[in-house]
PDB file of C-alpha atoms in Angstrom:
ATOM      1  CA  MET A  95      25.058  12.486  40.683  1.00 37.00           C
ATOM      2  CA  LYS A  96      24.084  13.699  37.239  1.00 44.00           C
ATOM      3  CA  GLN A  97      20.483  14.833  37.097  1.00 45.00           C
ATOM      4  CA  ASP A  98      18.090  13.384  34.517  1.00 49.00           C
ATOM      5  CA  PHE A  99      17.786  15.570  31.444  1.00 51.00           C
ATOM      6  CA  THR A 100      14.349  17.146  31.245  1.00 59.00           C
ATOM      7  CA  ILE A 101      13.405  18.626  27.913  1.00 63.00           C
ATOM      8  CA  ALA A 102      11.696  21.983  27.935  1.00 68.00           C
ATOM      9  CA  PRO A 103       8.000  21.620  27.039  1.00 70.00           C
ATOM     10  CA  SER A 104       8.480  24.182  24.276  1.00 69.00           C
ATOM     11  CA  LEU A 105      10.875  21.789  22.510  1.00 77.00           C
ATOM     12  CA  LEU A 106       8.426  18.896  22.300  1.00 82.00           C
ATOM     13  CA  PRO A 107       6.724  20.337  19.173  1.00 85.00           C
ATOM     14  CA  ALA A 108      10.173  20.884  17.646  1.00 85.00           C
ATOM     15  CA  LEU A 109      11.127  17.275  18.351  1.00 86.00           C
ATOM     16  CA  ALA A 110       7.882  16.058  16.778  1.00 85.00           C
ATOM     17  CA  ALA A 111       8.504  18.289  13.751  1.00 86.00           C
ATOM     18  CA  PHE A 112      12.027  16.920  13.390  1.00 88.00           C
ATOM     19  CA  ALA A 113      10.767  13.316  13.466  1.00 87.00           C
ATOM     20  CA  CYS A 114       8.100  14.108  10.858  1.00 87.00           C
ATOM     21  CA  VAL A 115      10.601  15.818   8.512  1.00 87.00           C
ATOM     22  CA  ALA A 116      12.984  12.887   8.902  1.00 86.00           C
ATOM     23  CA  ARG A 117      10.223  10.382   8.068  1.00 86.00           C
ATOM     24  CA  HIS A 118       9.174  12.268   4.913  1.00 86.00           C
ATOM     25  CA  ALA A 119      12.704  13.461   3.990  1.00 87.00           C
ATOM     26  CA  SER A 120      10.916  16.673   3.067  1.00 87.00           C
ATOM     27  CA  PHE A 121       9.970  19.880   4.878  1.00 88.00           C
ATOM     28  CA  SER A 122       7.029  20.538   2.554  1.00 87.00           C
ATOM     29  CA  GLN A 123       5.494  17.078   3.004  1.00 86.00           C
ATOM     30  CA  ALA A 124       6.032  17.209   6.749  1.00 85.00           C
ATOM     31  CA  ALA A 125       4.439  20.653   6.889  1.00 86.00           C
ATOM     32  CA  ILE A 126       1.277  19.283   5.256  1.00 86.00           C
ATOM     33  CA  GLU A 127       0.996  16.550   7.885  1.00 84.00           C
ATOM     34  CA  LEU A 128       1.775  18.971  10.728  1.00 84.00           C
ATOM     35  CA  GLY A 129      -0.637  21.631   9.484  1.00 87.00           C
ATOM     36  CA  MET A 130       1.973  24.390   9.262  1.00 88.00           C
ATOM     37  CA  SER A 131       4.059  26.116   6.617  1.00 89.00           C
ATOM     38  CA  ALA A 132       7.312  24.617   5.392  1.00 86.00           C
ATOM     39  CA  SER A 133       9.203  27.635   6.727  1.00 88.00           C
ATOM     40  CA  ALA A 134       7.643  27.147  10.172  1.00 88.00           C
ATOM     41  CA  ALA A 135       8.647  23.467  10.136  1.00 85.00           C
ATOM     42  CA  SER A 136      12.197  24.440   9.148  1.00 87.00           C
ATOM     43  CA  GLN A 137      12.397  27.048  11.896  1.00 89.00           C
ATOM     44  CA  SER A 138      11.129  24.549  14.448  1.00 88.00           C
ATOM     45  CA  VAL A 139      13.896  22.099  13.552  1.00 88.00           C
ATOM     46  CA  ARG A 140      16.516  24.862  13.633  1.00 90.00           C
ATOM     47  CA  THR A 141      15.362  25.792  17.139  1.00 87.00           C
ATOM     48  CA  LEU A 142      15.915  22.198  18.226  1.00 86.00           C
ATOM     49  CA  GLU A 143      19.365  22.139  16.597  1.00 87.00           C
ATOM     50  CA  ARG A 144      20.398  25.338  18.391  1.00 88.00           C
ATOM     51  CA  ARG A 145      19.147  23.965  21.707  1.00 86.00           C
ATOM     52  CA  LEU A 146      21.085  20.714  21.275  1.00 86.00           C
ATOM     53  CA  GLY A 147      24.132  22.307  19.663  1.00 87.00           C
ATOM     54  CA  VAL A 148      24.297  19.833  16.756  1.00 89.00           C
ATOM     55  CA  ARG A 149      23.096  19.704  13.180  1.00 90.00           C
ATOM     56  CA  LEU A 150      20.359  17.086  12.826  1.00 88.00           C
ATOM     57  CA  LEU A 151      19.557  17.340   9.126  1.00 88.00           C
ATOM     58  CA  HIS A 152      21.502  17.791   5.907  1.00 87.00           C
ATOM     59  CA  ARG A 153      19.648  20.231   3.683  1.00 85.00           C
ATOM     60  CA  THR A 154      20.061  20.731  -0.062  1.00 79.00           C
ATOM     61  CA  THR A 155      17.744  22.157  -2.701  1.00 73.00           C
ATOM     62  CA  ARG A 156      16.773  18.623  -3.721  1.00 75.00           C
ATOM     63  CA  ARG A 157      16.682  16.525  -0.577  1.00 80.00           C
ATOM     64  CA  VAL A 158      16.737  16.395   3.188  1.00 86.00           C
ATOM     65  CA  GLY A 159      18.708  13.711   5.002  1.00 87.00           C
ATOM     66  CA  LEU A 160      19.706  12.796   8.549  1.00 88.00           C
ATOM     67  CA  THR A 161      23.139  13.523   9.963  1.00 89.00           C
ATOM     68  CA  GLU A 162      24.695  10.928  12.261  1.00 90.00           C
ATOM     69  CA  PRO A 163      23.509  12.779  15.412  1.00 87.00           C
ATOM     70  CA  GLY A 164      20.109  13.114  13.765  1.00 84.00           C
ATOM     71  CA  GLU A 165      19.915   9.363  13.164  1.00 88.00           C
ATOM     72  CA  ARG A 166      20.820   8.718  16.786  1.00 89.00           C
ATOM     73  CA  LEU A 167      18.255  11.176  18.113  1.00 86.00           C
ATOM     74  CA  LEU A 168      15.503   9.803  15.884  1.00 84.00           C
ATOM     75  CA  ARG A 169      16.285   6.238  16.892  1.00 88.00           C
ATOM     76  CA  GLU A 170      16.044   7.118  20.589  1.00 85.00           C
ATOM     77  CA  ALA A 171      13.175   9.610  20.442  1.00 82.00           C
ATOM     78  CA  ALA A 172      10.815   7.906  17.975  1.00 80.00           C
ATOM     79  CA  PRO A 173       9.533   5.254  20.428  1.00 83.00           C
ATOM     80  CA  ALA A 174       8.781   7.905  23.046  1.00 81.00           C
ATOM     81  CA  LEU A 175       6.956  10.084  20.528  1.00 80.00           C
ATOM     82  CA  ALA A 176       4.977   7.049  19.384  1.00 80.00           C
ATOM     83  CA  ARG A 177       3.938   6.333  22.963  1.00 83.00           C
ATOM     84  CA  ILE A 178       2.840   9.933  23.469  1.00 78.00           C
ATOM     85  CA  GLY A 179       0.896   9.858  20.201  1.00 75.00           C
ATOM     86  CA  GLY A 180      -0.657   6.547  21.149  1.00 76.00           C
ATOM     87  CA  ALA A 181      -1.748   7.886  24.522  1.00 75.00           C
ATOM     88  CA  LEU A 182      -3.376  10.926  22.941  1.00 72.00           C
ATOM     89  CA  GLN A 183      -5.014   8.811  20.241  1.00 72.00           C
ATOM     90  CA  ALA A 184      -6.336   6.408  22.853  1.00 68.00           C
ATOM     91  CA  LEU A 185      -8.030   9.291  24.622  1.00 67.00           C
ATOM     92  CA  GLU A 186      -9.553  10.484  21.363  1.00 62.00           C
ATOM     93  CA  GLU A 187     -10.770   7.043  20.439  1.00 59.00           C
ATOM     94  CA  SER A 188     -12.148   6.202  23.860  1.00 60.00           C
ATOM     95  CA  ARG A 189     -15.373   7.929  22.975  1.00 60.00           C
ATOM     96  CA  ASP A 190     -18.403   5.815  22.108  1.00 63.00           C
ATOM     97  CA  VAL A 191     -18.596   7.210  18.565  1.00 74.00           C
ATOM     98  CA  PRO A 192     -15.819   5.895  16.258  1.00 86.00           C
ATOM     99  CA  ALA A 193     -13.992   8.956  14.982  1.00 87.00           C
ATOM    100  CA  GLY A 194     -10.720  10.233  13.580  1.00 89.00           C
ATOM    101  CA  ARG A 195      -8.628   9.769  10.467  1.00 92.00           C
ATOM    102  CA  LEU A 196      -8.277   6.188   9.226  1.00 94.00           C
ATOM    103  CA  ARG A 197      -5.288   5.633   6.921  1.00 95.00           C
ATOM    104  CA  ILE A 198      -5.481   2.566   4.673  1.00 95.00           C
ATOM    105  CA  THR A 199      -2.931   1.346   2.116  1.00 94.00           C
ATOM    106  CA  ALA A 200      -4.079  -0.944  -0.706  1.00 92.00           C
ATOM    107  CA  PRO A 201      -3.285  -1.754  -4.357  1.00 88.00           C
ATOM    108  CA  ARG A 202      -5.380  -0.114  -7.036  1.00 88.00           C
ATOM    109  CA  ILE A 203      -7.475  -3.186  -7.853  1.00 86.00           C
ATOM    110  CA  VAL A 204      -8.582  -3.446  -4.215  1.00 90.00           C
ATOM    111  CA  VAL A 205      -9.430   0.245  -3.984  1.00 92.00           C
ATOM    112  CA  GLU A 206     -11.466   0.138  -7.187  1.00 89.00           C
ATOM    113  CA  GLN A 207     -13.153  -3.256  -6.727  1.00 88.00           C
ATOM    114  CA  MET A 208     -13.528  -3.686  -2.953  1.00 92.00           C
ATOM    115  CA  LEU A 209     -13.414  -0.287  -1.222  1.00 95.00           C
ATOM    116  CA  LEU A 210     -14.781   2.491  -3.434  1.00 94.00           C
ATOM    117  CA  PRO A 211     -18.153   0.771  -4.112  1.00 94.00           C
ATOM    118  CA  HIS A 212     -18.810   0.589  -0.348  1.00 96.00           C
ATOM    119  CA  LEU A 213     -17.246   3.833   0.921  1.00 95.00           C
ATOM    120  CA  PRO A 214     -20.406   5.972   0.473  1.00 95.00           C
ATOM    121  CA  ALA A 215     -22.403   3.639   2.724  1.00 96.00           C
ATOM    122  CA  PHE A 216     -19.557   3.451   5.247  1.00 96.00           C
ATOM    123  CA  SER A 217     -19.222   7.249   5.391  1.00 95.00           C
ATOM    124  CA  ALA A 218     -22.965   7.636   5.807  1.00 95.00           C
ATOM    125  CA  ARG A 219     -22.967   5.224   8.746  1.00 94.00           C
ATOM    126  CA  PHE A 220     -19.787   6.607  10.357  1.00 94.00           C
ATOM    127  CA  PRO A 221     -19.642  10.309   9.453  1.00 93.00           C
ATOM    128  CA  HIS A 222     -16.981  11.095  12.075  1.00 91.00           C
ATOM    129  CA  ILE A 223     -14.392   8.793  10.462  1.00 93.00           C
ATOM    130  CA  GLU A 224     -12.209  10.387   7.785  1.00 94.00           C
ATOM    131  CA  VAL A 225     -10.906   7.665   5.447  1.00 95.00           C
ATOM    132  CA  GLU A 226      -7.584   8.280   3.720  1.00 95.00           C
ATOM    133  CA  LEU A 227      -6.672   5.772   0.986  1.00 94.00           C
ATOM    134  CA  ALA A 228      -3.119   5.389  -0.291  1.00 92.00           C
ATOM    135  CA  VAL A 229      -2.885   3.455  -3.567  1.00 89.00           C
ATOM    136  CA  GLN A 230       0.332   1.452  -3.236  1.00 84.00           C
ATOM    137  CA  ALA A 231       1.288  -1.820  -4.888  1.00 77.00           C
ATOM    138  CA  ALA A 232       4.276  -2.596  -2.655  1.00 76.00           C
ATOM    139  CA  LEU A 233       3.905  -4.142   0.772  1.00 77.00           C
ATOM    140  CA  THR A 234       4.052  -1.346   3.340  1.00 78.00           C
ATOM    141  CA  ASP A 235       5.405  -1.155   6.882  1.00 81.00           C
ATOM    142  CA  LEU A 236       2.209   0.054   8.546  1.00 85.00           C
ATOM    143  CA  VAL A 237       3.840   1.298  11.739  1.00 80.00           C
ATOM    144  CA  ALA A 238       6.727   3.102  10.052  1.00 80.00           C
ATOM    145  CA  GLU A 239       4.470   4.766   7.466  1.00 86.00           C
ATOM    146  CA  GLY A 240       1.699   5.694   9.885  1.00 87.00           C
ATOM    147  CA  PHE A 241      -1.085   3.514   8.457  1.00 91.00           C
ATOM    148  CA  ASP A 242      -3.870   1.976  10.512  1.00 92.00           C
ATOM    149  CA  ALA A 243      -4.292  -1.013   8.205  1.00 92.00           C
ATOM    150  CA  GLY A 244      -3.508  -2.354   4.763  1.00 92.00           C
ATOM    151  CA  ILE A 245      -4.974  -4.769   2.233  1.00 91.00           C
ATOM    152  CA  ARG A 246      -2.769  -7.249   0.382  1.00 89.00           C
ATOM    153  CA  LEU A 247      -2.766 -10.861  -0.772  1.00 83.00           C
ATOM    154  CA  GLY A 248      -2.583 -13.141   2.247  1.00 69.00           C
ATOM    155  CA  GLU A 249       0.575 -14.885   1.053  1.00 61.00           C
ATOM    156  CA  SER A 250       2.601 -11.653   1.223  1.00 61.00           C
ATOM    157  CA  LEU A 251       1.804 -10.570   4.787  1.00 67.00           C
ATOM    158  CA  ALA A 252       4.521 -10.268   7.405  1.00 65.00           C
ATOM    159  CA  ASP A 253       4.499 -12.222  10.657  1.00 69.00           C
ATOM    160  CA  GLY A 254       2.848 -10.549  13.625  1.00 73.00           C
ATOM    161  CA  MET A 255      -0.029  -9.099  11.626  1.00 80.00           C
ATOM    162  CA  VAL A 256      -3.693  -9.737  12.292  1.00 86.00           C
ATOM    163  CA  ALA A 257      -5.192 -10.724   8.916  1.00 87.00           C
ATOM    164  CA  VAL A 258      -8.902 -10.743   8.104  1.00 88.00           C
ATOM    165  CA  PRO A 259      -9.992 -12.360   4.791  1.00 89.00           C
ATOM    166  CA  LEU A 260     -11.656  -9.825   2.532  1.00 90.00           C
ATOM    167  CA  GLY A 261     -13.725 -10.933  -0.424  1.00 85.00           C
ATOM    168  CA  PRO A 262     -13.648 -14.143  -2.478  1.00 86.00           C
ATOM    169  CA  PRO A 263     -10.662 -16.127  -3.797  1.00 87.00           C
ATOM    170  CA  GLN A 264      -8.824 -14.427  -6.645  1.00 87.00           C
ATOM    171  CA  ARG A 265      -7.644 -15.684 -10.004  1.00 91.00           C
ATOM    172  CA  LEU A 266      -5.098 -14.494 -12.547  1.00 92.00           C
ATOM    173  CA  VAL A 267      -5.925 -14.703 -16.253  1.00 95.00           C
ATOM    174  CA  VAL A 268      -3.848 -14.271 -19.390  1.00 96.00           C
ATOM    175  CA  VAL A 269      -5.762 -12.076 -21.817  1.00 97.00           C
ATOM    176  CA  ALA A 270      -5.356 -10.686 -25.311  1.00 97.00           C
ATOM    177  CA  ALA A 271      -7.414  -8.634 -27.748  1.00 97.00           C
ATOM    178  CA  PRO A 272      -9.137 -10.466 -30.643  1.00 97.00           C
ATOM    179  CA  ASP A 273      -7.108  -8.356 -33.076  1.00 95.00           C
ATOM    180  CA  TYR A 274      -3.831  -9.569 -31.545  1.00 96.00           C
ATOM    181  CA  LEU A 275      -4.944 -13.204 -31.716  1.00 95.00           C
ATOM    182  CA  ARG A 276      -5.873 -12.823 -35.382  1.00 95.00           C
ATOM    183  CA  ARG A 277      -2.243 -11.879 -36.013  1.00 94.00           C
ATOM    184  CA  HIS A 278      -0.632 -14.413 -33.661  1.00 95.00           C
ATOM    185  CA  ARG A 279      -1.295 -18.045 -32.868  1.00 94.00           C
ATOM    186  CA  PRO A 280      -2.658 -18.356 -29.297  1.00 95.00           C
ATOM    187  CA  PRO A 281      -0.216 -20.011 -26.873  1.00 95.00           C
ATOM    188  CA  GLU A 282      -1.213 -23.486 -25.723  1.00 94.00           C
ATOM    189  CA  THR A 283       1.260 -23.681 -22.820  1.00 95.00           C
ATOM    190  CA  PRO A 284       3.014 -21.076 -20.662  1.00 95.00           C
ATOM    191  CA  GLN A 285       6.295 -22.002 -22.349  1.00 95.00           C
ATOM    192  CA  ALA A 286       4.822 -20.861 -25.680  1.00 95.00           C
ATOM    193  CA  LEU A 287       4.680 -17.298 -24.310  1.00 95.00           C
ATOM    194  CA  ALA A 288       8.305 -16.908 -25.423  1.00 94.00           C
ATOM    195  CA  ALA A 289       6.992 -16.354 -28.960  1.00 93.00           C
ATOM    196  CA  HIS A 290       4.628 -13.558 -27.907  1.00 95.00           C
ATOM    197  CA  ALA A 291       4.736  -9.924 -26.894  1.00 95.00           C
ATOM    198  CA  CYS A 292       3.977 -10.055 -23.165  1.00 96.00           C
ATOM    199  CA  ILE A 293       3.049  -6.868 -21.349  1.00 95.00           C
ATOM    200  CA  ARG A 294       5.034  -6.710 -18.107  1.00 93.00           C
ATOM    201  CA  TYR A 295       4.615  -5.027 -14.740  1.00 90.00           C
ATOM    202  CA  ARG A 296       7.572  -3.380 -12.992  1.00 88.00           C
ATOM    203  CA  ARG A 297       7.329  -3.517  -9.206  1.00 82.00           C
ATOM    204  CA  SER A 298       8.249  -0.678  -6.870  1.00 76.00           C
ATOM    205  CA  ASP A 299      11.587  -2.378  -6.122  1.00 77.00           C
ATOM    206  CA  GLY A 300      12.512  -2.154  -9.810  1.00 83.00           C
ATOM    207  CA  ARG A 301      12.069  -5.857 -10.606  1.00 88.00           C
ATOM    208  CA  LEU A 302       9.878  -7.103 -13.431  1.00 91.00           C
ATOM    209  CA  MET A 303       7.041  -9.309 -12.204  1.00 89.00           C
ATOM    210  CA  PRO A 304       7.185 -12.861 -13.605  1.00 93.00           C
ATOM    211  CA  TRP A 305       3.974 -14.544 -14.725  1.00 94.00           C
ATOM    212  CA  GLU A 306       2.641 -17.182 -12.335  1.00 93.00           C
ATOM    213  CA  PHE A 307       1.036 -20.515 -13.203  1.00 94.00           C
ATOM    214  CA  THR A 308      -0.059 -23.754 -11.520  1.00 92.00           C
ATOM    215  CA  ARG A 309      -0.264 -27.263 -12.936  1.00 89.00           C
ATOM    216  CA  ASP A 310      -1.097 -30.467 -11.032  1.00 86.00           C
ATOM    217  CA  GLY A 311      -0.581 -28.689  -7.721  1.00 82.00           C
ATOM    218  CA  HIS A 312       2.836 -27.333  -8.747  1.00 89.00           C
ATOM    219  CA  ASP A 313       3.343 -23.556  -8.743  1.00 90.00           C
ATOM    220  CA  PHE A 314       5.893 -22.043 -11.095  1.00 93.00           C
ATOM    221  CA  SER A 315       6.696 -18.696 -12.684  1.00 92.00           C
ATOM    222  CA  ILE A 316       7.976 -17.684 -16.109  1.00 92.00           C
ATOM    223  CA  GLU A 317      10.019 -14.649 -17.106  1.00 93.00           C
ATOM    224  CA  VAL A 318       8.248 -13.187 -20.130  1.00 93.00           C
ATOM    225  CA  GLY A 319       9.240 -10.411 -22.507  1.00 87.00           C
ATOM    226  CA  GLY A 320       8.744  -8.750 -25.833  1.00 87.00           C
ATOM    227  CA  GLY A 321       6.000  -6.310 -24.900  1.00 87.00           C
ATOM    228  CA  PRO A 322       5.703  -2.901 -23.218  1.00 92.00           C
ATOM    229  CA  ILE A 323       6.324  -2.370 -19.505  1.00 92.00           C
ATOM    230  CA  PHE A 324       4.071  -0.554 -17.046  1.00 89.00           C
ATOM    231  CA  ASN A 325       3.948   0.202 -13.308  1.00 85.00           C
ATOM    232  CA  ASP A 326       0.223   0.743 -12.803  1.00 79.00           C
ATOM    233  CA  SER A 327      -2.126  -2.214 -12.514  1.00 70.00           C
ATOM    234  CA  GLY A 328      -4.778  -0.736 -14.808  1.00 77.00           C
ATOM    235  CA  LEU A 329      -2.405  -0.043 -17.690  1.00 87.00           C
ATOM    236  CA  GLY A 330      -1.657  -3.671 -18.506  1.00 89.00           C
ATOM    237  CA  ARG A 331      -5.296  -4.434 -19.235  1.00 91.00           C
ATOM    238  CA  ARG A 332      -5.676  -1.310 -21.390  1.00 93.00           C
ATOM    239  CA  MET A 333      -2.487  -2.132 -23.321  1.00 94.00           C
ATOM    240  CA  ALA A 334      -3.869  -5.600 -24.033  1.00 95.00           C
ATOM    241  CA  ILE A 335      -7.152  -4.107 -25.294  1.00 96.00           C
ATOM    242  CA  ALA A 336      -5.101  -1.905 -27.633  1.00 95.00           C
ATOM    243  CA  GLY A 337      -3.574  -5.045 -29.148  1.00 95.00           C
ATOM    244  CA  LEU A 338      -0.038  -4.449 -27.868  1.00 94.00           C
ATOM    245  CA  GLY A 339       0.350  -7.992 -26.557  1.00 95.00           C
ATOM    246  CA  LEU A 340      -0.754 -10.485 -23.923  1.00 96.00           C
ATOM    247  CA  ALA A 341      -1.245  -9.468 -20.295  1.00 95.00           C
ATOM    248  CA  GLN A 342      -1.681 -11.354 -17.038  1.00 94.00           C
ATOM    249  CA  VAL A 343      -4.221  -9.574 -14.838  1.00 92.00           C
ATOM    250  CA  PHE A 344      -6.689 -10.286 -12.059  1.00 90.00           C
ATOM    251  CA  GLU A 345      -9.834 -11.855 -13.448  1.00 92.00           C
ATOM    252  CA  ALA A 346     -12.083  -9.419 -11.557  1.00 87.00           C
ATOM    253  CA  ALA A 347     -10.318  -6.432 -13.133  1.00 87.00           C
ATOM    254  CA  ALA A 348     -10.896  -7.791 -16.647  1.00 92.00           C
ATOM    255  CA  ALA A 349     -14.425  -9.160 -16.109  1.00 92.00           C
ATOM    256  CA  GLU A 350     -16.268  -6.436 -18.054  1.00 94.00           C
ATOM    257  CA  ASP A 351     -13.812  -6.538 -20.970  1.00 96.00           C
ATOM    258  CA  LEU A 352     -14.046 -10.337 -21.138  1.00 96.00           C
ATOM    259  CA  ALA A 353     -17.855 -10.219 -21.103  1.00 96.00           C
ATOM    260  CA  ALA A 354     -17.882  -7.564 -23.838  1.00 96.00           C
ATOM    261  CA  GLY A 355     -15.421  -9.470 -26.015  1.00 96.00           C
ATOM    262  CA  ARG A 356     -12.756  -6.766 -25.890  1.00 97.00           C
ATOM    263  CA  LEU A 357     -10.445  -9.377 -24.358  1.00 97.00           C
ATOM    264  CA  LEU A 358     -10.207 -13.143 -24.697  1.00 97.00           C
ATOM    265  CA  ARG A 359      -8.798 -15.460 -22.038  1.00 96.00           C
ATOM    266  CA  LEU A 360      -5.954 -17.898 -22.606  1.00 96.00           C
ATOM    267  CA  LEU A 361      -4.230 -20.711 -20.673  1.00 95.00           C
ATOM    268  CA  ASP A 362      -7.194 -21.092 -18.301  1.00 93.00           C
ATOM    269  CA  ALA A 363      -6.211 -24.606 -17.262  1.00 93.00           C
ATOM    270  CA  TRP A 364      -2.937 -23.251 -15.888  1.00 94.00           C
ATOM    271  CA  GLN A 365      -4.494 -20.636 -13.586  1.00 91.00           C
ATOM    272  CA  PRO A 366      -6.754 -21.972 -10.792  1.00 88.00           C
ATOM    273  CA  PRO A 367      -8.129 -19.693  -8.037  1.00 88.00           C
ATOM    274  CA  PHE A 368      -5.981 -18.904  -4.993  1.00 85.00           C
ATOM    275  CA  PRO A 369      -6.634 -17.301  -1.570  1.00 82.00           C
ATOM    276  CA  GLY A 370      -7.581 -13.684  -2.011  1.00 85.00           C
ATOM    277  CA  PHE A 371      -6.959 -10.400  -0.265  1.00 90.00           C
ATOM    278  CA  HIS A 372      -6.702  -9.819   3.475  1.00 90.00           C
ATOM    279  CA  LEU A 373      -7.189  -6.678   5.518  1.00 91.00           C
ATOM    280  CA  TYR A 374      -4.274  -6.641   7.957  1.00 90.00           C
ATOM    281  CA  TYR A 375      -3.112  -4.527  10.883  1.00 90.00           C
ATOM    282  CA  PRO A 376      -0.568  -4.755  13.725  1.00 86.00           C
ATOM    283  CA  SER A 377      -1.550  -6.955  16.637  1.00 73.00           C
ATOM    284  CA  ARG A 378      -3.011  -4.829  19.405  1.00 66.00           C
ATOM    285  CA  GLU A 379      -4.639  -5.673  22.714  1.00 63.00           C
ATOM    286  CA  GLN A 380      -7.546  -3.368  21.968  1.00 68.00           C
ATOM    287  CA  LEU A 381      -8.522  -2.437  18.425  1.00 79.00           C
ATOM    288  CA  ALA A 382      -9.247   1.255  17.823  1.00 84.00           C
ATOM    289  CA  PRO A 383     -13.014   1.777  17.347  1.00 88.00           C
ATOM    290  CA  LYS A 384     -12.538   3.478  13.966  1.00 91.00           C
ATOM    291  CA  LEU A 385     -10.561   0.488  12.645  1.00 92.00           C
ATOM    292  CA  ARG A 386     -12.835  -2.100  14.247  1.00 91.00           C
ATOM    293  CA  VAL A 387     -15.949  -0.775  12.502  1.00 94.00           C
ATOM    294  CA  PHE A 388     -14.054  -0.452   9.182  1.00 95.00           C
ATOM    295  CA  VAL A 389     -12.879  -4.065   9.337  1.00 93.00           C
ATOM    296  CA  ASP A 390     -16.356  -5.364  10.189  1.00 94.00           C
ATOM    297  CA  PHE A 391     -18.095  -3.206   7.578  1.00 95.00           C
ATOM    298  CA  MET A 392     -15.773  -4.014   4.658  1.00 95.00           C
ATOM    299  CA  ARG A 393     -15.663  -7.720   5.502  1.00 93.00           C
ATOM    300  CA  ASP A 394     -19.458  -7.951   5.499  1.00 93.00           C
ATOM    301  CA  ALA A 395     -19.877  -5.731   2.409  1.00 92.00           C
ATOM    302  CA  ASN A 396     -17.446  -7.756   0.304  1.00 90.00           C
ATOM    303  CA  ALA A 397     -18.894 -11.049   1.531  1.00 83.00           C
ATOM    304  CA  VAL A 398     -22.275  -9.952   0.175  1.00 64.00           C
ATOM    305  CA  SER A 399     -20.883  -8.558  -3.074  1.00 58.00           C
ATOM    306  CA  SER A 400     -18.892 -11.714  -3.764  1.00 54.00           C
TER     307      SER A 400
END
């Protein structure tokens, strides 16, 4: 009978390094996460390749990719590595004091409006938690990307996620600078936007975001054009202030500019409030202490500030 294959303990770090390089498609990025040099990470993977007798990664000066054997090994080994990491993390987090690195993904507006104002107080109360914020507009696979939680609009969340409402309902507004409106007749309906320069947002998947409206309970979207294109949520508002065209932004992000008269709102009757952002995380039997206190703290802080 063939004996079970038992990996040498010395190869476990090499296997973990290989999985990290494969996830980042980069030795340098993996080395940062692993706390070693890129050359050490490369040597670790080469040791694993020599031990197994197969090439696991394609390497060029520009990119790193998986070979077919590498894809197979990663597919089989990743769950086991995740279980090992989970067991070690559970031991770390079993202490009474919430501690460890907490990785959160959120769009820029959430980071600026809902997290940054409250992070000093959170850090003062929980000094052993290291918060890492990743500003990302696209919906993220938390497990695959190694995040503890994310914050997105509730309507975009995947099934199987625990979602906690965070903050008040949100509202989109169409805005323009007074100077632009002196040169162009304000639109009275969304259809009239075809005659205007509309500043557009390009999503991470390459698609241009349509503008969304609601009338008499009916939701619809319009493909707009004519204006500049951006891929950062703060740029659209600034482009509108500069008089480059109309923009559709979150009302909270434009509140100061609206109050100061730098921007004027349009088509208000077509944009009622909608359910806001949710803090979400994978369903777990027992929530890690560091995440539990973060969820409770940010939910309470944004309830007060709203």
